Coordinates of C-alpha atoms in Angstrom, one line a residue:
Chain A
M1 CA 39.7 -192.0 -3.2
I2 CA 37.6 -192.7 -0.2
K3 CA 39.4 -194.9 2.4
Q4 CA 37.0 -197.4 3.9
I5 CA 37.8 -199.3 7.0
S6 CA 37.0 -203.0 6.7
L7 CA 37.0 -205.1 9.9
F8 CA 36.5 -208.8 10.7
L9 CA 33.9 -209.6 13.3
E10 CA 32.9 -212.9 14.7
N11 CA 29.1 -213.4 14.7
K12 CA 29.0 -213.3 18.4
K13 CA 26.9 -211.3 20.9
G14 CA 28.3 -207.9 21.8
R15 CA 31.1 -207.7 19.2
L16 CA 29.5 -204.9 17.2
A17 CA 28.8 -202.8 20.3
H18 CA 32.4 -203.4 21.5
V19 CA 34.0 -202.1 18.3
C20 CA 31.7 -199.1 18.3
R21 CA 32.7 -198.4 21.9
V22 CA 36.4 -198.6 21.1
L23 CA 35.9 -196.1 18.2
G24 CA 33.7 -193.8 20.4
D25 CA 36.2 -193.8 23.2
A26 CA 38.9 -192.8 20.7
G27 CA 36.8 -189.9 19.5
I28 CA 36.3 -191.3 16.1
N29 CA 33.1 -190.4 14.3
I30 CA 31.4 -193.0 12.1
R31 CA 30.0 -191.4 8.9
A32 CA 28.6 -194.5 7.3
L33 CA 28.5 -198.2 8.0
S34 CA 27.5 -201.5 6.5
L35 CA 27.7 -205.0 7.9
A36 CA 27.9 -208.0 5.7
D37 CA 27.2 -211.2 7.6
T38 CA 27.4 -214.9 7.2
A39 CA 26.4 -217.6 9.7
D40 CA 29.8 -217.4 11.5
F41 CA 31.3 -214.1 10.8
G42 CA 30.7 -210.6 9.6
V43 CA 32.6 -207.9 7.7
L44 CA 32.0 -204.5 9.1
R45 CA 32.7 -201.6 6.7
L46 CA 33.0 -198.1 8.0
I47 CA 33.5 -194.6 6.6
V48 CA 35.0 -192.5 9.4
D49 CA 36.3 -189.0 9.8
D50 CA 39.9 -190.3 10.3
P51 CA 40.6 -193.6 8.5
A52 CA 44.4 -193.8 9.3
R53 CA 43.9 -193.3 13.0
T54 CA 40.9 -195.6 13.1
N55 CA 43.0 -198.3 11.5
S56 CA 45.7 -198.0 14.2
V57 CA 43.2 -197.8 17.0
L58 CA 41.5 -201.0 15.8
S59 CA 44.9 -202.8 15.4
E60 CA 45.9 -201.7 18.9
N61 CA 42.7 -203.2 20.2
G62 CA 43.3 -206.5 18.6
F63 CA 41.0 -206.3 15.6
V64 CA 41.9 -207.4 12.1
A65 CA 41.2 -204.3 10.0
S66 CA 42.3 -203.1 6.6
I67 CA 41.9 -200.0 4.5
T68 CA 40.0 -200.4 1.2
D69 CA 39.7 -197.8 -1.5
V70 CA 36.1 -197.2 -2.4
M71 CA 34.2 -194.7 -4.4
A72 CA 31.5 -192.3 -3.1
I73 CA 29.0 -191.0 -5.6
Q74 CA 26.2 -188.6 -5.3
V75 CA 22.8 -189.5 -6.7
P76 CA 19.6 -187.5 -6.7
D77 CA 17.4 -188.5 -3.7
V78 CA 14.4 -189.3 -5.9
P79 CA 12.7 -192.5 -7.1
G80 CA 15.0 -194.1 -9.7
G81 CA 18.0 -191.9 -8.8
L82 CA 20.1 -194.9 -7.8
A83 CA 18.8 -197.0 -10.6
A84 CA 20.0 -194.5 -13.2
A85 CA 23.5 -194.3 -11.7
L86 CA 23.8 -198.1 -11.5
E87 CA 22.6 -198.5 -15.1
K88 CA 25.3 -196.2 -16.2
M89 CA 27.9 -198.3 -14.4
D90 CA 26.4 -201.4 -15.9
K91 CA 26.8 -200.0 -19.4
A92 CA 30.3 -199.0 -18.7
G93 CA 31.0 -202.6 -17.7
L94 CA 31.8 -201.9 -14.0
D95 CA 31.1 -204.6 -11.5
V96 CA 29.9 -203.7 -8.1
E97 CA 31.5 -205.8 -5.4
Y98 CA 29.3 -204.4 -2.8
M99 CA 27.7 -201.0 -2.0
Y100 CA 25.7 -199.2 0.7
A101 CA 23.8 -196.0 0.6
F102 CA 22.9 -193.3 3.0
I103 CA 21.1 -190.0 2.9
G104 CA 23.5 -187.1 3.4
T105 CA 22.8 -184.4 5.9
A106 CA 24.7 -181.7 3.9
S107 CA 22.9 -181.9 0.7
Q108 CA 19.6 -182.9 -0.9
D109 CA 21.2 -185.9 -2.6
A110 CA 21.8 -189.5 -1.4
L111 CA 25.3 -190.8 -1.1
V112 CA 26.3 -194.3 -2.3
I113 CA 29.6 -196.0 -1.3
I114 CA 30.6 -198.4 -4.0
R115 CA 33.4 -201.0 -4.0
V116 CA 34.6 -202.0 -7.4
D117 CA 37.8 -203.8 -8.4
S118 CA 39.5 -201.3 -10.7
I119 CA 38.7 -198.1 -8.8
E120 CA 40.9 -195.6 -10.8
G121 CA 39.2 -196.4 -14.0
A122 CA 35.8 -196.4 -12.3
V123 CA 36.1 -192.9 -11.1
E124 CA 36.9 -191.6 -14.6
I125 CA 34.1 -193.6 -16.1
M126 CA 31.6 -192.3 -13.5
E127 CA 32.6 -188.7 -14.0
G128 CA 32.4 -189.3 -17.8
C129 CA 28.8 -190.3 -17.3
G130 CA 28.1 -187.1 -15.4
I131 CA 27.9 -188.6 -12.0
N132 CA 29.4 -186.6 -9.1
V133 CA 32.2 -188.6 -7.4
L134 CA 32.9 -187.2 -4.0
K135 CA 36.4 -186.2 -2.7
E136 CA 37.7 -187.6 0.5
E137 CA 37.3 -184.4 2.5
Q138 CA 33.7 -184.1 1.5
V139 CA 32.9 -187.6 2.8
Y140 CA 34.9 -187.6 6.0
S141 CA 33.5 -184.3 7.1
L142 CA 29.9 -185.1 6.4
Chain B
M1 CA 35.7 -271.4 18.3
Y2 CA 39.4 -271.0 17.3
W3 CA 40.9 -270.5 13.9
N4 CA 44.2 -272.1 14.7
K5 CA 43.9 -273.9 18.0
P6 CA 47.5 -275.3 18.2
Y7 CA 48.9 -271.8 18.1
E8 CA 46.1 -269.9 19.8
C9 CA 46.0 -272.3 22.7
M10 CA 49.7 -273.2 22.8
P11 CA 51.0 -273.9 26.3
R12 CA 52.8 -270.8 27.4
E13 CA 56.2 -272.4 27.9
Q14 CA 56.1 -273.8 24.4
L15 CA 54.9 -270.4 23.1
Q16 CA 57.7 -268.6 24.8
T17 CA 60.3 -271.0 23.3
L18 CA 58.8 -270.3 19.9
Q19 CA 58.9 -266.5 20.6
L20 CA 62.5 -266.6 21.6
K21 CA 63.5 -268.5 18.5
R22 CA 61.6 -266.2 16.2
L23 CA 62.9 -263.1 18.1
Q24 CA 66.5 -264.2 17.7
K25 CA 66.0 -264.8 14.0
I26 CA 64.3 -261.5 13.3
V27 CA 67.0 -259.5 15.2
E28 CA 69.6 -261.2 13.1
K29 CA 67.7 -260.5 10.0
V30 CA 67.3 -256.8 10.5
F31 CA 70.9 -256.5 11.7
H32 CA 72.0 -257.8 8.3
N33 CA 69.4 -256.3 6.1
V34 CA 68.4 -252.9 7.5
P35 CA 71.2 -250.4 7.9
F36 CA 69.0 -248.3 10.2
Y37 CA 68.8 -251.2 12.7
R38 CA 72.4 -252.3 12.3
Q39 CA 73.5 -248.8 13.2
K40 CA 71.1 -248.5 16.1
L41 CA 72.1 -251.9 17.5
Q42 CA 75.8 -251.1 17.2
E43 CA 75.3 -247.8 18.9
V44 CA 74.0 -249.6 22.1
G45 CA 76.8 -252.1 21.8
F46 CA 74.5 -255.0 20.9
E47 CA 76.0 -258.1 19.5
L48 CA 74.2 -260.9 17.8
G49 CA 73.8 -263.6 20.3
D50 CA 72.9 -261.2 23.1
I51 CA 69.3 -262.4 23.1
K52 CA 69.4 -265.4 25.3
T53 CA 66.0 -265.2 26.9
L54 CA 62.9 -263.3 26.1
A55 CA 63.7 -260.8 28.9
D56 CA 66.7 -259.8 26.8
I57 CA 64.3 -258.0 24.5
K58 CA 64.8 -254.9 26.8
K59 CA 68.4 -254.7 25.5
L60 CA 67.0 -253.7 22.0
P61 CA 66.5 -250.1 21.1
F62 CA 63.0 -248.7 20.4
T63 CA 61.6 -247.9 17.0
T64 CA 59.3 -244.9 16.6
K65 CA 57.1 -243.5 13.9
Q66 CA 59.7 -240.8 13.4
D67 CA 62.2 -243.5 12.4
L68 CA 59.8 -244.7 9.8
R69 CA 59.3 -241.2 8.5
D70 CA 63.1 -240.5 8.5
N71 CA 63.6 -243.5 6.3
Y72 CA 60.7 -242.7 4.0
P73 CA 59.6 -244.3 1.8
F74 CA 61.3 -247.8 1.8
G75 CA 64.4 -247.3 4.0
M76 CA 63.2 -249.6 6.8
F77 CA 62.3 -252.4 4.4
S78 CA 64.2 -255.6 5.1
L79 CA 63.9 -257.0 1.6
P80 CA 64.2 -255.5 -1.9
M81 CA 61.0 -254.2 -3.6
S82 CA 61.0 -257.3 -5.9
E83 CA 59.9 -259.2 -2.8
I84 CA 57.2 -256.7 -1.7
V85 CA 53.8 -257.4 -3.1
R86 CA 51.9 -254.6 -1.4
V87 CA 52.4 -251.3 0.4
H88 CA 50.1 -249.5 2.8
V89 CA 50.4 -246.0 4.0
S90 CA 49.4 -244.3 7.3
S91 CA 49.1 -240.7 8.0
G92 CA 52.2 -239.0 9.3
T93 CA 52.4 -236.1 11.7
T94 CA 53.7 -233.6 9.1
G95 CA 54.2 -233.9 5.4
K96 CA 55.4 -237.4 4.6
P97 CA 53.3 -240.4 5.7
T98 CA 54.7 -243.7 6.9
V99 CA 55.0 -246.6 4.5
V100 CA 54.9 -250.3 5.2
G101 CA 55.6 -253.1 2.8
Y102 CA 54.3 -256.7 2.8
T103 CA 55.8 -259.8 1.2
R104 CA 53.6 -262.6 0.1
G105 CA 54.5 -264.3 3.3
D106 CA 53.4 -261.2 5.3
I107 CA 50.0 -261.1 3.5
N108 CA 49.6 -264.8 4.4
N109 CA 50.4 -264.1 8.0
W110 CA 48.2 -261.0 8.1
S111 CA 45.3 -263.1 6.7
E112 CA 46.0 -265.7 9.3
V113 CA 45.8 -263.2 12.3
M114 CA 42.7 -261.6 10.7
A115 CA 41.2 -265.1 10.3
R116 CA 41.7 -265.6 14.0
T117 CA 40.3 -262.1 14.7
L118 CA 37.1 -262.8 12.7
T119 CA 36.8 -266.2 14.3
C120 CA 37.2 -264.6 17.8
G121 CA 34.4 -262.3 16.7
G122 CA 32.1 -265.2 15.8
A123 CA 32.6 -265.5 12.1
T124 CA 32.7 -268.8 10.3
K125 CA 32.9 -270.0 6.7
N126 CA 29.1 -269.7 6.6
S127 CA 29.2 -266.0 7.5
I128 CA 28.4 -263.1 5.2
V129 CA 30.9 -260.5 6.1
Q130 CA 30.3 -256.8 5.2
V131 CA 33.6 -255.0 5.3
A132 CA 32.7 -251.4 5.8
F133 CA 36.3 -250.4 6.8
G134 CA 37.8 -248.1 4.1
Y135 CA 39.7 -250.0 1.4
G136 CA 42.9 -248.5 0.0
L137 CA 46.0 -247.2 1.6
F138 CA 44.4 -247.7 5.0
T139 CA 44.9 -251.2 6.3
G140 CA 41.4 -251.7 7.7
G141 CA 39.5 -252.7 4.6
L142 CA 41.9 -255.1 2.9
G143 CA 43.0 -256.6 6.3
A144 CA 39.5 -257.6 7.2
H145 CA 38.9 -258.7 3.6
Y146 CA 41.7 -261.1 3.4
G147 CA 41.0 -262.6 6.9
A148 CA 37.3 -263.1 6.0
E149 CA 38.3 -264.8 2.7
K150 CA 40.8 -267.0 4.5
I151 CA 38.1 -268.4 6.8
G152 CA 35.9 -269.0 3.7
A153 CA 33.3 -266.5 4.6
S154 CA 31.5 -264.6 1.8
V155 CA 32.9 -261.1 1.7
I156 CA 31.0 -257.9 0.7
P157 CA 33.8 -255.5 0.0
I158 CA 31.6 -252.4 0.3
S159 CA 34.3 -250.2 2.0
G160 CA 33.2 -247.2 4.1
G161 CA 30.4 -244.7 3.4
N162 CA 27.3 -244.8 1.2
T163 CA 25.1 -245.7 4.1
K164 CA 22.0 -246.3 2.0
R165 CA 23.7 -249.0 0.0
Q166 CA 25.2 -250.5 3.1
L167 CA 21.7 -251.0 4.5
M168 CA 20.3 -252.3 1.2
L169 CA 23.0 -255.0 0.9
M170 CA 22.8 -255.8 4.6
E171 CA 19.1 -256.5 4.2
D172 CA 19.1 -258.1 0.8
F173 CA 22.3 -260.2 1.2
G174 CA 21.6 -261.2 4.7
T175 CA 24.9 -259.9 6.2
T176 CA 25.8 -261.7 9.4
V177 CA 29.1 -260.0 10.4
L178 CA 29.8 -256.3 10.2
A179 CA 33.4 -255.0 10.2
C180 CA 33.8 -251.2 10.5
T181 CA 34.8 -248.5 13.0
P182 CA 32.6 -248.4 16.1
S183 CA 31.3 -244.9 15.3
Y184 CA 30.2 -246.0 11.9
A185 CA 28.4 -248.9 13.5
I186 CA 26.4 -246.5 15.5
Y187 CA 25.8 -244.4 12.5
L188 CA 24.5 -247.5 10.7
A189 CA 22.3 -248.4 13.7
E190 CA 20.7 -244.9 13.5
A191 CA 20.2 -245.3 9.8
V192 CA 18.5 -248.6 10.3
E193 CA 16.2 -247.0 12.7
E194 CA 15.5 -244.0 10.5
A195 CA 14.8 -246.3 7.5
G196 CA 12.3 -248.2 9.7
I197 CA 14.0 -251.5 9.1
D198 CA 12.9 -254.2 11.5
L199 CA 15.9 -255.6 13.2
S200 CA 14.4 -259.1 13.0
K201 CA 14.6 -258.8 9.2
L202 CA 18.4 -258.4 9.4
K203 CA 20.6 -261.4 10.0
L204 CA 23.3 -259.5 11.7
K205 CA 24.9 -261.4 14.6
H206 CA 28.5 -260.3 15.1
G207 CA 30.4 -257.1 14.7
I208 CA 34.2 -256.6 14.8
F209 CA 35.1 -253.0 15.4
G210 CA 38.3 -251.1 15.7
A211 CA 40.6 -248.4 14.3
E212 CA 39.5 -245.8 16.9
P213 CA 38.9 -245.6 20.7
W214 CA 35.5 -246.6 22.0
S215 CA 34.0 -247.3 25.4
E216 CA 32.0 -250.0 27.1
R217 CA 29.0 -247.6 26.9
M218 CA 29.4 -247.5 23.1
R219 CA 29.7 -251.2 23.0
M220 CA 26.4 -251.6 24.9
E221 CA 24.7 -249.2 22.6
I222 CA 25.9 -250.9 19.4
E223 CA 25.0 -254.3 20.7
K224 CA 21.5 -253.2 21.7
R225 CA 20.7 -251.1 18.6
L226 CA 22.1 -253.6 16.1
G227 CA 21.2 -256.8 18.0
I228 CA 24.7 -258.1 17.8
K229 CA 27.8 -259.1 19.8
A230 CA 30.4 -256.4 19.4
I231 CA 34.1 -257.3 19.5
D232 CA 37.0 -254.9 19.9
I233 CA 39.9 -255.4 17.6
Y234 CA 43.3 -253.7 17.6
G235 CA 46.1 -253.1 15.2
L236 CA 48.3 -250.5 13.5
S237 CA 49.8 -250.4 10.1
E238 CA 53.4 -250.2 11.5
V239 CA 52.9 -253.6 13.2
I240 CA 50.8 -255.2 10.5
G241 CA 47.4 -253.4 10.4
P242 CA 44.3 -254.9 12.1
G243 CA 45.0 -258.4 13.5
V244 CA 47.5 -257.5 16.2
A245 CA 45.0 -258.3 18.9
S246 CA 41.4 -259.2 19.2
E247 CA 38.8 -259.7 21.9
C248 CA 37.3 -263.2 22.2
Q249 CA 33.7 -263.9 23.1
E250 CA 34.5 -263.2 26.7
Q251 CA 34.9 -259.5 25.8
N252 CA 37.4 -259.0 28.5
G253 CA 40.7 -257.8 27.0
L254 CA 42.2 -258.4 23.6
H255 CA 44.4 -261.4 23.0
V256 CA 47.7 -260.4 21.3
F257 CA 48.6 -262.9 18.7
E258 CA 51.9 -263.6 20.5
D259 CA 53.3 -266.1 18.0
H260 CA 53.6 -263.1 15.6
F261 CA 54.0 -260.1 17.9
I262 CA 55.7 -259.7 21.3
P263 CA 53.9 -257.1 23.4
E264 CA 55.5 -255.1 26.2
I265 CA 54.3 -252.3 28.4
I266 CA 56.9 -249.6 29.2
D267 CA 57.0 -246.4 31.2
P268 CA 56.5 -243.8 28.4
Q269 CA 58.8 -241.4 30.3
T270 CA 61.8 -243.6 31.1
G271 CA 61.3 -246.4 28.6
D272 CA 61.6 -249.0 31.4
P273 CA 59.6 -252.2 31.0
M274 CA 56.6 -252.5 33.3
P275 CA 55.1 -255.7 34.7
C276 CA 51.7 -257.1 33.8
G277 CA 48.9 -255.3 35.4
E278 CA 50.5 -251.9 35.2
K279 CA 49.4 -249.2 32.9
G280 CA 51.9 -247.8 30.4
E281 CA 52.7 -247.5 26.7
L282 CA 52.3 -250.5 24.4
V283 CA 55.3 -251.6 22.5
F284 CA 55.4 -254.4 19.9
T285 CA 58.1 -256.4 18.2
T286 CA 57.1 -258.3 15.1
I287 CA 58.7 -261.7 15.0
T288 CA 57.4 -263.1 11.7
K289 CA 57.3 -260.0 9.5
E290 CA 59.5 -260.1 6.4
G291 CA 58.9 -256.9 4.5
I292 CA 59.3 -254.4 7.3
P293 CA 59.9 -256.0 10.7
V294 CA 59.8 -253.6 13.6
I295 CA 61.8 -253.9 16.8
R296 CA 60.1 -252.6 19.9
Y297 CA 57.8 -250.2 18.1
R298 CA 56.4 -247.6 20.4
T299 CA 52.7 -247.4 19.6
R300 CA 52.0 -244.4 21.9
D301 CA 48.8 -246.2 22.9
I302 CA 48.2 -246.7 26.6
S303 CA 47.1 -250.0 27.9
I304 CA 47.6 -252.8 30.5
L305 CA 48.8 -256.4 29.8
N306 CA 47.0 -259.2 31.6
D307 CA 48.6 -262.6 31.7
E308 CA 45.8 -264.3 33.7
E309 CA 44.2 -267.4 32.1
C310 CA 41.2 -266.6 29.9
P311 CA 38.1 -268.8 30.1
C312 CA 38.1 -269.0 26.3
G313 CA 41.1 -271.3 26.3
R314 CA 43.4 -269.1 24.4
T315 CA 46.8 -268.8 26.1
H316 CA 47.8 -265.5 24.5
I317 CA 48.2 -262.5 26.8
R318 CA 45.4 -260.0 26.8
M319 CA 45.8 -256.2 26.4
H320 CA 43.2 -253.9 27.9
K321 CA 41.1 -251.9 25.5
V322 CA 43.3 -248.9 24.5
M323 CA 43.0 -246.3 27.3
G324 CA 44.5 -243.2 25.7
R325 CA 47.6 -241.8 23.9
T326 CA 51.0 -240.6 25.1
D327 CA 51.1 -238.0 22.4
D328 CA 48.6 -235.5 21.0
M329 CA 47.3 -237.8 18.2
L330 CA 43.6 -237.7 17.8
I331 CA 41.6 -240.4 16.0
I332 CA 38.7 -238.9 14.2
R333 CA 36.4 -241.2 12.2
G334 CA 39.2 -243.7 12.1
V335 CA 41.7 -241.2 10.7
N336 CA 44.8 -240.5 12.7
V337 CA 45.2 -236.7 13.1
F338 CA 48.1 -234.8 14.7
P339 CA 47.5 -231.1 15.4
S340 CA 50.9 -230.5 13.7
Q341 CA 49.4 -231.8 10.4
I342 CA 46.6 -229.2 10.6
E343 CA 49.3 -226.6 11.3
S344 CA 51.3 -227.5 8.3
A345 CA 48.1 -227.5 6.1
L346 CA 47.3 -224.0 7.4
L347 CA 50.9 -222.8 6.8
E348 CA 50.4 -223.5 3.2
I349 CA 47.5 -221.1 3.1
G350 CA 49.2 -218.1 4.7
D351 CA 52.8 -217.1 5.3
T352 CA 52.6 -216.7 9.0
Q353 CA 52.1 -219.1 11.9
P354 CA 48.3 -219.5 12.3
H355 CA 46.6 -219.7 15.6
Y356 CA 44.1 -222.5 15.5
L357 CA 41.9 -224.7 17.7
L358 CA 40.6 -228.2 16.9
I359 CA 37.3 -229.0 18.5
V360 CA 36.3 -232.6 18.2
D361 CA 32.8 -233.6 19.1
R362 CA 30.6 -236.5 18.6
K363 CA 27.3 -235.4 17.1
G364 CA 24.9 -238.3 17.3
S365 CA 27.3 -241.0 16.4
M366 CA 29.8 -239.4 14.1
D367 CA 32.9 -237.6 15.1
E368 CA 33.0 -234.0 13.9
L369 CA 36.0 -231.8 13.6
E370 CA 35.8 -228.1 13.7
I371 CA 38.9 -226.1 13.0
Q372 CA 38.8 -222.5 14.3
V373 CA 41.4 -220.3 12.7
E374 CA 42.2 -216.9 13.8
V375 CA 42.0 -214.4 10.9
S376 CA 45.3 -212.6 10.4
R377 CA 45.8 -209.3 8.6
E378 CA 47.1 -211.0 5.6
M379 CA 44.3 -213.5 5.4
F380 CA 41.6 -210.8 5.8
S381 CA 39.6 -209.6 2.9
D382 CA 36.9 -206.8 2.9
K383 CA 34.8 -209.1 0.7
V384 CA 32.7 -211.9 2.2
K385 CA 33.4 -213.8 -1.0
G386 CA 37.1 -213.6 -0.2
L387 CA 36.7 -214.9 3.3
E388 CA 34.4 -217.7 2.3
G389 CA 36.9 -218.6 -0.4
L390 CA 39.6 -218.8 2.3
E391 CA 37.4 -221.1 4.4
A392 CA 36.9 -223.3 1.3
K393 CA 40.6 -223.3 0.6
I394 CA 41.5 -224.4 4.2
K395 CA 38.8 -227.1 4.0
H396 CA 40.2 -228.4 0.8
Q397 CA 43.7 -228.4 2.0
I398 CA 42.8 -230.4 5.1
E399 CA 40.7 -232.8 3.0
S400 CA 43.5 -233.4 0.5
Q401 CA 46.2 -233.8 3.1
L402 CA 44.3 -235.7 5.8
G403 CA 41.4 -237.2 4.0
L404 CA 39.1 -235.7 6.6
T405 CA 36.2 -233.3 6.2
A406 CA 36.3 -230.5 8.7
K407 CA 34.2 -227.5 9.4
I408 CA 36.3 -224.4 9.2
K409 CA 35.4 -221.4 11.3
L410 CA 37.2 -218.1 11.1
V411 CA 37.5 -216.3 14.4
E412 CA 38.8 -213.0 15.6
P413 CA 42.4 -212.7 16.5
H414 CA 43.3 -213.5 20.2
S415 CA 39.9 -215.2 20.6
I416 CA 41.6 -218.7 21.0
P417 CA 42.7 -219.1 24.6
R418 CA 46.4 -219.3 25.2
S419 CA 48.0 -220.7 28.3
E420 CA 51.5 -219.6 29.2
G421 CA 51.8 -218.2 25.7
K422 CA 51.2 -221.5 24.1
A423 CA 47.8 -221.9 22.4
V424 CA 45.6 -224.7 23.5
R425 CA 45.3 -226.8 20.3
V426 CA 42.7 -229.4 21.0
I427 CA 39.4 -229.6 22.7
D428 CA 38.0 -233.1 22.7
K429 CA 34.4 -233.0 23.7
R430 CA 33.7 -236.6 22.8
K431 CA 32.4 -238.6 25.7
I432 CA 33.7 -242.0 24.7

């Protein structure tokens, strides 16, 4: 399972830069990132090369962070590639809580990080549908 | 204009004789009927008969809000529930509120002092009085209602809120007297302007306003924008509700209805009585109350007593418009709020002690409360939905416990300033 770092940020000038600086100074490399925002606050979601250490670095620096299990799947980087994968999830009755995608540098495919509620079952279902679910090492070392 | 000239203008010597007689009687009554008072009086070695002059009042122990809370709900009542015809409830600092009970006689006396209050404010039997204080457990609505009925005015018991309807009835019924909180009066004035209602079409002449602190500047604004004379009234449920004191048309201090309540000013630190003209904490002893008499009740309100003669002819002593509090109680839209109440509401959300900050501001005319809450690890969710749900839950908790709508803002840990390790709990930006 992929460990995602989730982090509370106030919607205030300079907060995002600050957290990125803290991680940079600690030598942590961000692999993927998504920011969900409301009028007052945001939730920053990060895929990093070392989730456990990132979590402790953030805590030491006074941030509220948690580790969330997410799923990373590989979809063909072609028009309709993501649609096909999501349709399969739909059919299997999997609800996407949130997701974000990025183009991998190591392969021709696109990578999608997906947060679902029952992640164990989800991985099996996705694999059953013929979708490639990535292992932790594959994602952290992208 | 007086409601009850013989009492309101009673020569002071005669008034003091009456006060002494009533004080002796009430002390005797609570000594016999209320175990709490008997114990307290015995502890200080007080004996019946020790009150020989009015100055002897200082021999009596104080009563506090905490005492009422400790004896929740009816422990401080001096008579059995069969004699109580109504209860009112005021917000407590944590958990349990304070409860007061009224006998039929108390309701009559309360109507009497509110009749005086309304008359002080300019109301007569020909007035149409719109009572926009909240009706219910809060004493404001029903207090003003009974007073207005007593003088024979026509009462519109509209209660608070629903501004559009307030304006419609005000215009259609020809309201002449408005009774509400001062901030709601300004809100109504704004609504009148926004609706494009010509002031000359309204018949408003007088306003009696209270239940929250307000300034001379606010008074001028209300008077100008509503075209009325605005009168400050004072009261608290523990003493009787509104009707403890009221300004007269001189608008220079509030006459305490001394044939029912004996006011004192004390040093809030030492408890020592202070002379007229000095600023301190207001203390009241009820000398006619039957259901729940209070002996030297500490209001926590800061004021000054003035025993100079008033041109209006009333002989009752005047208290200065309340100048502040000795504790951390805030009055927001007429609701008493203690930071500790917010704290206990927050504690019911998470397991750990939350760090929070109350920011009170007056936007336009209405008080607004923002509660900033530092997000803790256990409160945090990676889903926005989860965090918004948390905000809604806190909002609901505050609403159901305090009856107050607040804006909830989640903030990062350690973002709320702490001084000497203790968080600053309140920022009051209101310029009253």
